[in-house]
Coordinates of C-alpha atoms and ligand atoms in Angstrom, one line a residue:
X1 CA 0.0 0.0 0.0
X2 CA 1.5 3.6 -0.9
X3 CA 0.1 6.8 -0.5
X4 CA -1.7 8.7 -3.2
X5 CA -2.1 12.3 -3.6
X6 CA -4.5 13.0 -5.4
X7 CA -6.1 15.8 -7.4
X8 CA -3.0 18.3 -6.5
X9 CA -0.8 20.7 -8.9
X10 CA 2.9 19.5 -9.4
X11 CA 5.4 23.0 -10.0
X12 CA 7.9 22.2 -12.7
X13 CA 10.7 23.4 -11.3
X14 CA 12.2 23.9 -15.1
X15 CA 9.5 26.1 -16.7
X16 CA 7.5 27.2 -12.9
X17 CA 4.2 25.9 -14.6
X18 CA 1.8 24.0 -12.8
X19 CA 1.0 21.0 -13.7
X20 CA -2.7 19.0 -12.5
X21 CA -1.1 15.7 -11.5
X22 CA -2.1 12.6 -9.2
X23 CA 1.5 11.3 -7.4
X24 CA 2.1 8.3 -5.6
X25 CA 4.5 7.6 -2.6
X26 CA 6.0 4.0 -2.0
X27 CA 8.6 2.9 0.6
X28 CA 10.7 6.2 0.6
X29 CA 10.4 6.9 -3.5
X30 CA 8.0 8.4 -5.8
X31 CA 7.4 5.7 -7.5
X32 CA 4.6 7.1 -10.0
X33 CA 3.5 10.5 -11.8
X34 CA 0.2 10.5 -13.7
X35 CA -3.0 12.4 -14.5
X36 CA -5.4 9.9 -13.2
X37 CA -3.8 6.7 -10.7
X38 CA -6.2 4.3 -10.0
X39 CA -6.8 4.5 -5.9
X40 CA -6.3 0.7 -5.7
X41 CA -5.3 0.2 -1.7
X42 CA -3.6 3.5 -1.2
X43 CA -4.0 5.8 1.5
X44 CA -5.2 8.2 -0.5
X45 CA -5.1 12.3 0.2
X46 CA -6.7 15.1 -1.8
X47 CA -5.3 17.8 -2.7
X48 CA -8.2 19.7 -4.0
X49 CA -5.5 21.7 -6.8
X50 CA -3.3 22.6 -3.6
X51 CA 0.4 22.7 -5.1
X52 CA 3.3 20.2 -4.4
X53 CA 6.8 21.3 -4.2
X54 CA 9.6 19.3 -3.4
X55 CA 10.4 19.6 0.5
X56 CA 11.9 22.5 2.1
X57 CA 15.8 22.4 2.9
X58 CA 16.9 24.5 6.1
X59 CA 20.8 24.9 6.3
X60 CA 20.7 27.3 9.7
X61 CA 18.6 25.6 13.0
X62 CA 19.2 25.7 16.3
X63 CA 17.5 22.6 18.1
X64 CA 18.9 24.2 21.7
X65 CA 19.4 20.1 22.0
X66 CA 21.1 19.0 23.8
X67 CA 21.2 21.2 27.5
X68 CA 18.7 23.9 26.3
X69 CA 15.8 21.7 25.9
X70 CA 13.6 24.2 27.3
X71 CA 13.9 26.4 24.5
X72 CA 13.7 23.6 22.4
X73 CA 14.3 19.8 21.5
X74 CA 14.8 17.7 18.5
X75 CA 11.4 16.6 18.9
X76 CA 9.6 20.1 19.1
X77 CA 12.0 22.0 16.4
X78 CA 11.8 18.9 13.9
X79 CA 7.8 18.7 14.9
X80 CA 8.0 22.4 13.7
X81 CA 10.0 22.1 10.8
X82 CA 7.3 19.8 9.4
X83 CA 4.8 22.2 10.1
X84 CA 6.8 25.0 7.8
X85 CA 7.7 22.2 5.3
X86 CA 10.9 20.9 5.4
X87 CA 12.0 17.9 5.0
X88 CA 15.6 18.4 6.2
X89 CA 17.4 20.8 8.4
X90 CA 21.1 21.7 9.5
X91 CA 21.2 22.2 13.2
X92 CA 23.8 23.9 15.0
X93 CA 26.1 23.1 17.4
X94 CA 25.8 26.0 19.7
X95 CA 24.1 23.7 22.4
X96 CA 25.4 23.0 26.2
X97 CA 27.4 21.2 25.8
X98 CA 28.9 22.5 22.5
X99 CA 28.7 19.7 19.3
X100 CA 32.2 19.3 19.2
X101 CA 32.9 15.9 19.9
X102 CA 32.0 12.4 18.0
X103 CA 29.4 11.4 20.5
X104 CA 27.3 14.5 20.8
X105 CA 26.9 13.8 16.4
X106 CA 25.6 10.3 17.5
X107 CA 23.3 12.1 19.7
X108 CA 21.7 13.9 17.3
X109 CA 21.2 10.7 14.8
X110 CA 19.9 8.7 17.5
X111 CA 17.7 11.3 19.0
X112 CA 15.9 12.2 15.9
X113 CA 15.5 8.5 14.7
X114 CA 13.5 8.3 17.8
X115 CA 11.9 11.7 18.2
X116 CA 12.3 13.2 15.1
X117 CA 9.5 14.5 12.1
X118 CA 12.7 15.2 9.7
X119 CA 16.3 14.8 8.7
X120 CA 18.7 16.3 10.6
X121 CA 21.9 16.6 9.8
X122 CA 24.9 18.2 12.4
X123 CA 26.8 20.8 11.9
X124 CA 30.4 20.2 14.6
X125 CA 31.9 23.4 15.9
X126 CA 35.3 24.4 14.4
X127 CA 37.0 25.1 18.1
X128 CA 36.1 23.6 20.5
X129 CA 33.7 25.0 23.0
X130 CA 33.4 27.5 20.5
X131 CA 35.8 29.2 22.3
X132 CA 38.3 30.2 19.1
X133 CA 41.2 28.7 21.0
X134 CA 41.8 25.0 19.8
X135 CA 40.6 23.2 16.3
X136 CA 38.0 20.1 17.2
X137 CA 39.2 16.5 16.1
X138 CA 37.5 17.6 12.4
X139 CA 38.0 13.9 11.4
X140 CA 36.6 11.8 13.9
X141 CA 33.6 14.5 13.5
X142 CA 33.2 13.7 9.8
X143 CA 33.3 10.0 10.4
X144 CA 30.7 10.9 12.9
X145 CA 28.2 12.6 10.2
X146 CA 29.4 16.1 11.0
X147 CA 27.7 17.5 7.3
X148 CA 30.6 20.7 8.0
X149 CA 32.0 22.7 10.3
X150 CA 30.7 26.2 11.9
X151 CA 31.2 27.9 15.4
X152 CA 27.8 29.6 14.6
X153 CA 26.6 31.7 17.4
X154 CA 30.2 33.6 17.4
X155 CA 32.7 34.6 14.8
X156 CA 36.0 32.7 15.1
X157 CA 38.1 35.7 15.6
X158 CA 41.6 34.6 15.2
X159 CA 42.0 34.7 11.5
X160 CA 45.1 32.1 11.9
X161 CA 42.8 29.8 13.0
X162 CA 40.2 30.3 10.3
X163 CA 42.8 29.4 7.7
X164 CA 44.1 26.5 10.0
X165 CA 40.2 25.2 10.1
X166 CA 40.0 25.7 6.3
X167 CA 42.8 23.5 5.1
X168 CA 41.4 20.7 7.7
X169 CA 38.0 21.0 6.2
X170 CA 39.5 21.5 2.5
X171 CA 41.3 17.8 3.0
X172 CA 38.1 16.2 4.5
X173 CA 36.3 17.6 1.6
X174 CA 33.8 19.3 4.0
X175 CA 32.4 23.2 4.3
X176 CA 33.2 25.8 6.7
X177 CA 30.0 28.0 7.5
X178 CA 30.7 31.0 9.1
X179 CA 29.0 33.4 11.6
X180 CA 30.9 36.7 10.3
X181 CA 31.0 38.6 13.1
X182 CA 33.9 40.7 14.0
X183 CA 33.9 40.9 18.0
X184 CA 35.7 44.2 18.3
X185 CA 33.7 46.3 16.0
X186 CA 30.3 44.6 17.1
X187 CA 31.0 45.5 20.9
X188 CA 27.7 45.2 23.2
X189 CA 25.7 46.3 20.4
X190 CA 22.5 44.8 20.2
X191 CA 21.0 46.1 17.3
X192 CA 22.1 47.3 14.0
X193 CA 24.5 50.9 14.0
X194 CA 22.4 53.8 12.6
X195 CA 19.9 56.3 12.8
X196 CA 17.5 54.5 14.8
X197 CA 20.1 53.0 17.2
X198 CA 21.3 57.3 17.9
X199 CA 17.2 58.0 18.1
X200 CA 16.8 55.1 20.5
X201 CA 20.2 55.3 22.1
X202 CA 21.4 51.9 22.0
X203 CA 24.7 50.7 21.1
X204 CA 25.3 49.6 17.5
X205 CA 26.6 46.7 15.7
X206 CA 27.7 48.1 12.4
X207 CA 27.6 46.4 9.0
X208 CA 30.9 46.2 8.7
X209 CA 31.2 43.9 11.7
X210 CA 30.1 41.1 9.3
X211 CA 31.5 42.6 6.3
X212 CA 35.3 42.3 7.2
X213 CA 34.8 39.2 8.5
X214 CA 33.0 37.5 5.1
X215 CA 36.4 39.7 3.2
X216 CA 38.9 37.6 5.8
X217 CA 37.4 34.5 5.0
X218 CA 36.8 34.9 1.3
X219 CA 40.3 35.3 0.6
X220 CA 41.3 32.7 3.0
X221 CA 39.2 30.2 1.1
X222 CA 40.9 31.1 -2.0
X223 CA 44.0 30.5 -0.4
X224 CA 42.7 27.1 0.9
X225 CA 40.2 26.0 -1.4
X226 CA 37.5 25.2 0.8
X227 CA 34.2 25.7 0.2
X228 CA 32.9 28.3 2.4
X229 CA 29.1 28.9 3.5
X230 CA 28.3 32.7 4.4
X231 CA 25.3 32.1 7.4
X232 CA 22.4 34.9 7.4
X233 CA 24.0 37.6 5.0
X234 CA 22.1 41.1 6.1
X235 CA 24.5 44.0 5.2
X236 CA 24.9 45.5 2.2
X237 CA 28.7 45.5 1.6
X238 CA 29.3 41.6 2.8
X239 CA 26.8 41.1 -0.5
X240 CA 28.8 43.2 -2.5
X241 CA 32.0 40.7 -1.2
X242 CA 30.6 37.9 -1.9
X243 CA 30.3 39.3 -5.6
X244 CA 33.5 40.4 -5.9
X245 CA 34.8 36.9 -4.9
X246 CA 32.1 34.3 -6.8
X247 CA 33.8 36.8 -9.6
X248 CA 36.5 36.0 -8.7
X249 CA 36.1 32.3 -9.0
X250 CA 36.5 31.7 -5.1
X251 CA 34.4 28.9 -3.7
X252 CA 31.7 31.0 -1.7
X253 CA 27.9 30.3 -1.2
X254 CA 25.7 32.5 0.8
X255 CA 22.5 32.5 2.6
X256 CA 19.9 34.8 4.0
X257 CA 17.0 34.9 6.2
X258 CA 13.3 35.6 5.9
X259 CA 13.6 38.1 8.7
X260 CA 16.3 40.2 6.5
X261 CA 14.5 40.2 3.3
X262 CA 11.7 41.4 5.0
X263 CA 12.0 43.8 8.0
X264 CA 14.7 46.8 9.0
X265 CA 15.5 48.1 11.8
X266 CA 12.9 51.1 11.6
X267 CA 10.8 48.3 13.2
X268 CA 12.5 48.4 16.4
X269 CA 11.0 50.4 19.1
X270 CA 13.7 49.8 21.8
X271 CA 11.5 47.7 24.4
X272 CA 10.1 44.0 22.7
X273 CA 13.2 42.3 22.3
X274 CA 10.8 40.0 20.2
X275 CA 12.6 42.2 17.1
X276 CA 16.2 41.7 18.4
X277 CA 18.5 39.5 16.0
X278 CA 21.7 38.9 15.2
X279 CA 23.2 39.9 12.6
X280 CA 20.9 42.8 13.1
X281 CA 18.2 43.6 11.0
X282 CA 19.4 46.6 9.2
X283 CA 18.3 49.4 6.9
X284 CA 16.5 49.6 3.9
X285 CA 19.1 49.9 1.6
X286 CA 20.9 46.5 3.2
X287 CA 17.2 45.0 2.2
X288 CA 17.1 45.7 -1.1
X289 CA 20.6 44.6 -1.6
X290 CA 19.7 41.3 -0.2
X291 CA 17.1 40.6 -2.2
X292 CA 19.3 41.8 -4.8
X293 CA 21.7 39.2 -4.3
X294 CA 19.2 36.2 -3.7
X295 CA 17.8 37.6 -7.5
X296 CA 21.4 37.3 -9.2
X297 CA 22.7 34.5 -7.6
X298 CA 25.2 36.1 -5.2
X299 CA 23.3 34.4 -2.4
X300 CA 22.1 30.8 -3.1
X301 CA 19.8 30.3 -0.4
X302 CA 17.4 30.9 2.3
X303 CA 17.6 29.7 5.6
X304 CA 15.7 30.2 9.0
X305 CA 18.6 30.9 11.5
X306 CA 15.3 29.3 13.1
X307 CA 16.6 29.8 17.0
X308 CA 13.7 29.6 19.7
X309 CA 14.3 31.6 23.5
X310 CA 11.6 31.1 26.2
X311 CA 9.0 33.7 26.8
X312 CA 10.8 35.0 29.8
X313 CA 14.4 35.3 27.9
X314 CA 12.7 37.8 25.5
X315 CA 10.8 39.3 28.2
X316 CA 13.9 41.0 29.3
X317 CA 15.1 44.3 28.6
X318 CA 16.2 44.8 25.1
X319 CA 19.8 45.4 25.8
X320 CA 20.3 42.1 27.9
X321 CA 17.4 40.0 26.1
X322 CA 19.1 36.6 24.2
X323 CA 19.2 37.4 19.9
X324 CA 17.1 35.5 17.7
X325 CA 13.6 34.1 15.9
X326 CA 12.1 31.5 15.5
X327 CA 11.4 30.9 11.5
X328 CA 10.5 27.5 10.5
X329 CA 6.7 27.5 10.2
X330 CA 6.6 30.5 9.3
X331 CA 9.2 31.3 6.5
X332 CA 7.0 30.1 3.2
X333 CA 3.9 31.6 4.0
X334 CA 5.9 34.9 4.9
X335 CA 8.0 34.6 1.5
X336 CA 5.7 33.5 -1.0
X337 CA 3.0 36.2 0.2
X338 CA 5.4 39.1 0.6
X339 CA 7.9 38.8 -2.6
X340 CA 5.7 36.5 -4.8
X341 CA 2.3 37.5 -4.6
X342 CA 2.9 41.4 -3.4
X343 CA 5.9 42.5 -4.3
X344 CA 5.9 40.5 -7.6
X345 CA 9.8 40.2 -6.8
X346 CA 10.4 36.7 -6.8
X347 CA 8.5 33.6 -8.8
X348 CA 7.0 30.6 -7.0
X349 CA 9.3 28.5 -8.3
X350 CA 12.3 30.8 -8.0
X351 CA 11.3 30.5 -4.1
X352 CA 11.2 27.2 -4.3
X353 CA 14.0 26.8 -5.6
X354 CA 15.7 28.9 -3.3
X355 CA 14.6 27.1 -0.2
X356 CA 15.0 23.1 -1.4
X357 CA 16.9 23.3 -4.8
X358 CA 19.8 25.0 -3.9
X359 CA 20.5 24.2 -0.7
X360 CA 20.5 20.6 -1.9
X361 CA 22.4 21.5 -4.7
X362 CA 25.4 23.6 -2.9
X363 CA 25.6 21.0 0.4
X364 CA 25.1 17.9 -2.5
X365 CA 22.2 16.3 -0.2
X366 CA 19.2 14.0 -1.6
X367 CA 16.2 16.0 -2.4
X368 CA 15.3 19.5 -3.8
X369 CA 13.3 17.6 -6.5
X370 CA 10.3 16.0 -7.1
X371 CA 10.5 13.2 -9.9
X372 CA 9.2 9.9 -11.2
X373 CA 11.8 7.5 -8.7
X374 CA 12.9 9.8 -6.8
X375 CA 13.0 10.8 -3.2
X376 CA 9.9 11.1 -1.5
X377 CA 10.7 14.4 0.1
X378 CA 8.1 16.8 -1.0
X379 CA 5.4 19.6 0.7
X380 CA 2.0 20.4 -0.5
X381 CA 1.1 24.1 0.5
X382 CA -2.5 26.0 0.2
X383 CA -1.6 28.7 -1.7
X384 CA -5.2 30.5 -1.1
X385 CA -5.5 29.6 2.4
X386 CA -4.7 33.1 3.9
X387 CA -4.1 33.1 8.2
X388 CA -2.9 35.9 11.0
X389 CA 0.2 34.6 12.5
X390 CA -0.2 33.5 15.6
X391 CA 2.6 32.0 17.6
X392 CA 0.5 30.4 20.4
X393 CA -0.2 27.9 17.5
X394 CA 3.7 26.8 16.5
X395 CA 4.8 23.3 17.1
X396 CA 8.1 25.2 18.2
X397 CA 8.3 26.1 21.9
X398 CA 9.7 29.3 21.1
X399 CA 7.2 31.7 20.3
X400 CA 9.5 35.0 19.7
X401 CA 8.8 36.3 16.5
X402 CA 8.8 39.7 15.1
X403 CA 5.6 38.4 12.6
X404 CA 2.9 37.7 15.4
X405 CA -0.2 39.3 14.0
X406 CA 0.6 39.4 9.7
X407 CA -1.6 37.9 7.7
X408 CA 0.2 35.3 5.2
X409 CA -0.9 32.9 2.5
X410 CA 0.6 29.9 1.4
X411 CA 0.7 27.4 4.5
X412 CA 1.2 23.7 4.0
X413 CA -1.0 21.1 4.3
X414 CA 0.9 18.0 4.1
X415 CA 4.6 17.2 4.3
X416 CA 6.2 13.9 3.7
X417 CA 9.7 12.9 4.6
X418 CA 11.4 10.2 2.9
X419 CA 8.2 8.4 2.2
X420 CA 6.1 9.2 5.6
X421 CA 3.4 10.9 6.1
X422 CA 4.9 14.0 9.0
X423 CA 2.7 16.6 8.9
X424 CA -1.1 16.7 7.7
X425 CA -3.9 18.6 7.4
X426 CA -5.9 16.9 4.6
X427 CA -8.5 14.7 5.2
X428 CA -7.2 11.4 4.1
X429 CA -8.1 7.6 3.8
Ligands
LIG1 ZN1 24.8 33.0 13.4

């Protein structure tokens, strides 16, 4: 018996038409495309013309598992991945204790075998503790699934060390991922540098504090010839670096967050911490040049930076509250109604693509497709159904989000992960 979805609309991902199509799911393939399949045994769910796109690929999460679990656990964040459509997610290793050893990769695996509504694959710090003082044991990591190497959370400071880290990485034929942050020009800022941090008087982290950082490690990877990820791009100039150096033939992928395509820091009024971030959300002009990017390929992909705090932690005052959003369940709906349907900026399927294609493509993982025999990783989503965020609803424990209250089209209705059913809303049988 398979599963049969019927009556829905497949995107091709090659000309963004869509397509009326019945597909059906058996073990963990696709194993038939076709206008009419006969029902036969099949658990069957309809559609009714909703769309199917392959599953969404998140390359930034933080599952706070293990030691933070009551911000969240593998269980909760995967549970909300599902809801938001993704099939697979990257999570970070800024946990307590830090991923940086062998065992805490098997963790993850084993834990989300048992608990977990998605893949999860672990990123393993570069120093460990993150502490930018010693390298991790980068080769017992990879033999332990690390998918690449990142002290996310913090910039790795020493730029001796970066290079060090790169040539490690380089051999093993793995990525480094950076958080660019540049520790003495981001200070105790906790917002971004400008007008509105003078207006509200709080200290600044300027854009350069990421740009110099993305410059450092650009060239180092051309000196190394690792492949190096850029995490959550927001200010203007680190875009125009990682420009300069895909120009320049260096091996440099980028990513960017729903948050910084879609809000600045004019939204901050200095007291709901529920808008504090880092990077920062920035101006306008940093915006546009984000989208800018994600339109000519300077960045590749989007990504959550998904990273849930209790309702406490972002109770606190704004200078002292913990930086971050949650993202996952929210991030399509968001996107597709903002950029594709308003802003007539981006396509469906260029959004698509941009959240399972490429990431799939750049980190070489299964998915980011859906075909005849291949992986069943795919999302349906209700492009008409139209709902106010609200984050009492999320399967995520964290409910800090700078989107509580916009209205967003788009949400899915059924997600299946290699084969299995892990998130519905239809009415099947
Ligand atoms: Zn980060």
């Amino acid at each position: 018996m398979g599963i049969l979805l019927k009556n829905g609309r497949l995107l091709d991902l090659e000309t963004g038409e869509l397509h009326s199509r019945d597909v059906l799911v058996e073990g963990d393939r696709i194993s038939r495309i076709g206008e009419d399949i006969d029902p036969a045994s099949h658990q069957v769910h309809e559609l009714n013309g909703n769309v199917i796109v392959p599953g969404f690929i998140d390359m930034h999460v933080h599952l706070r598992d293990p030691g933070l679990e009551y911000k969240e656990t593998i269980e909760t964040g995967t549970r909300s991945a599902a809801a938001g459509g993704f099939t697979t997610i990257a999570c970070m290793p800024n946990t307590k204790p830090i991923l940086d050893n062998p065992e805490l990769m098997r963790y993850i695996y084993d834990t989300t075998n048992k608990t977990g509504s998605c893949k999860v694959l672990p990123y393993a710090a570069i120093t460990r503790g993150e502490r930018g003082e010693e390298l991790t044991d980068m080769e017992a990591l990879k033999e332990a699934g690390a998918v690449g190497f990142t002290d996310d959370g913090v910039g790795v400071q020493s730029g001796g060390m970066m290079r060090s880290a790169m040539e490690r990485a380089k051999a093993l034929g793995l990525p480094i991922v950076i958080h660019a942050e540049d520790e003495s020009l981001s200070g105790k800022g906790c917002m971004n540098e400008g007008d509105v941090s003078k207006r509200l008087g709080l200290p600044g982290i300027p854009g350069v504090a990421e740009s110099v950082h993305v410059a450092r490690d650009a060239l180092l990877a051309e000196l190394t010839g690792v492949h190096l990820h850029v995490c959550h791009i927001s200010d203007a100039s680190a875009v125009d670096v990682v420009r300069w150096a895909k120009g320049r033939g260096i091996r440099i992928t980028a990513e960017v967050t729903p948050h910084h395509l879609l809000l600045t820091d004019e939204g901050i009024d200095g007291t709901d911490a529920n808008w504090k971030v880092n990077p920062p959300l920035r101006t306008e002009k940093d915006r546009l040049a984000c989208l800018e990017g994600l339109l000519d390929g300077t960045i590749d992909m989007i990504a959550t930076d998904h990273a849930p705090h209790s309702e406490e932690e972002k109770r606190r005052a704004f200078q002292v509250a913990p930086f971050g959003f949650v993202g996952l369940e929210t991030a399509f709906p968001l996107l597709y109604t903002e950029l594709v349907e308003k802003a007539k900026l981006l396509t469906l399927q260029q959004l698509v693509k941009k959240m399972a294609t490429a990431p799939a493509e750049v980190f070489n993982l299964p998915g980011g497709t859906v075909a005849e025999g291949g992986l069943a990783d795919l999302v349906v989503v209700n492009l008409e159904e139209e709902r106010v965020i609200d984050p009492a609803t999320f399967a995520s424990k964290g409910r800090n989000t700078p989107f509580a209250g916009w209205r967003a089209k788009g949400w899915p209705v059924l997600t299946i992960c290699d084969g299995k059913v892990t998130f519905d809303r239809t009415n099947s049988k």
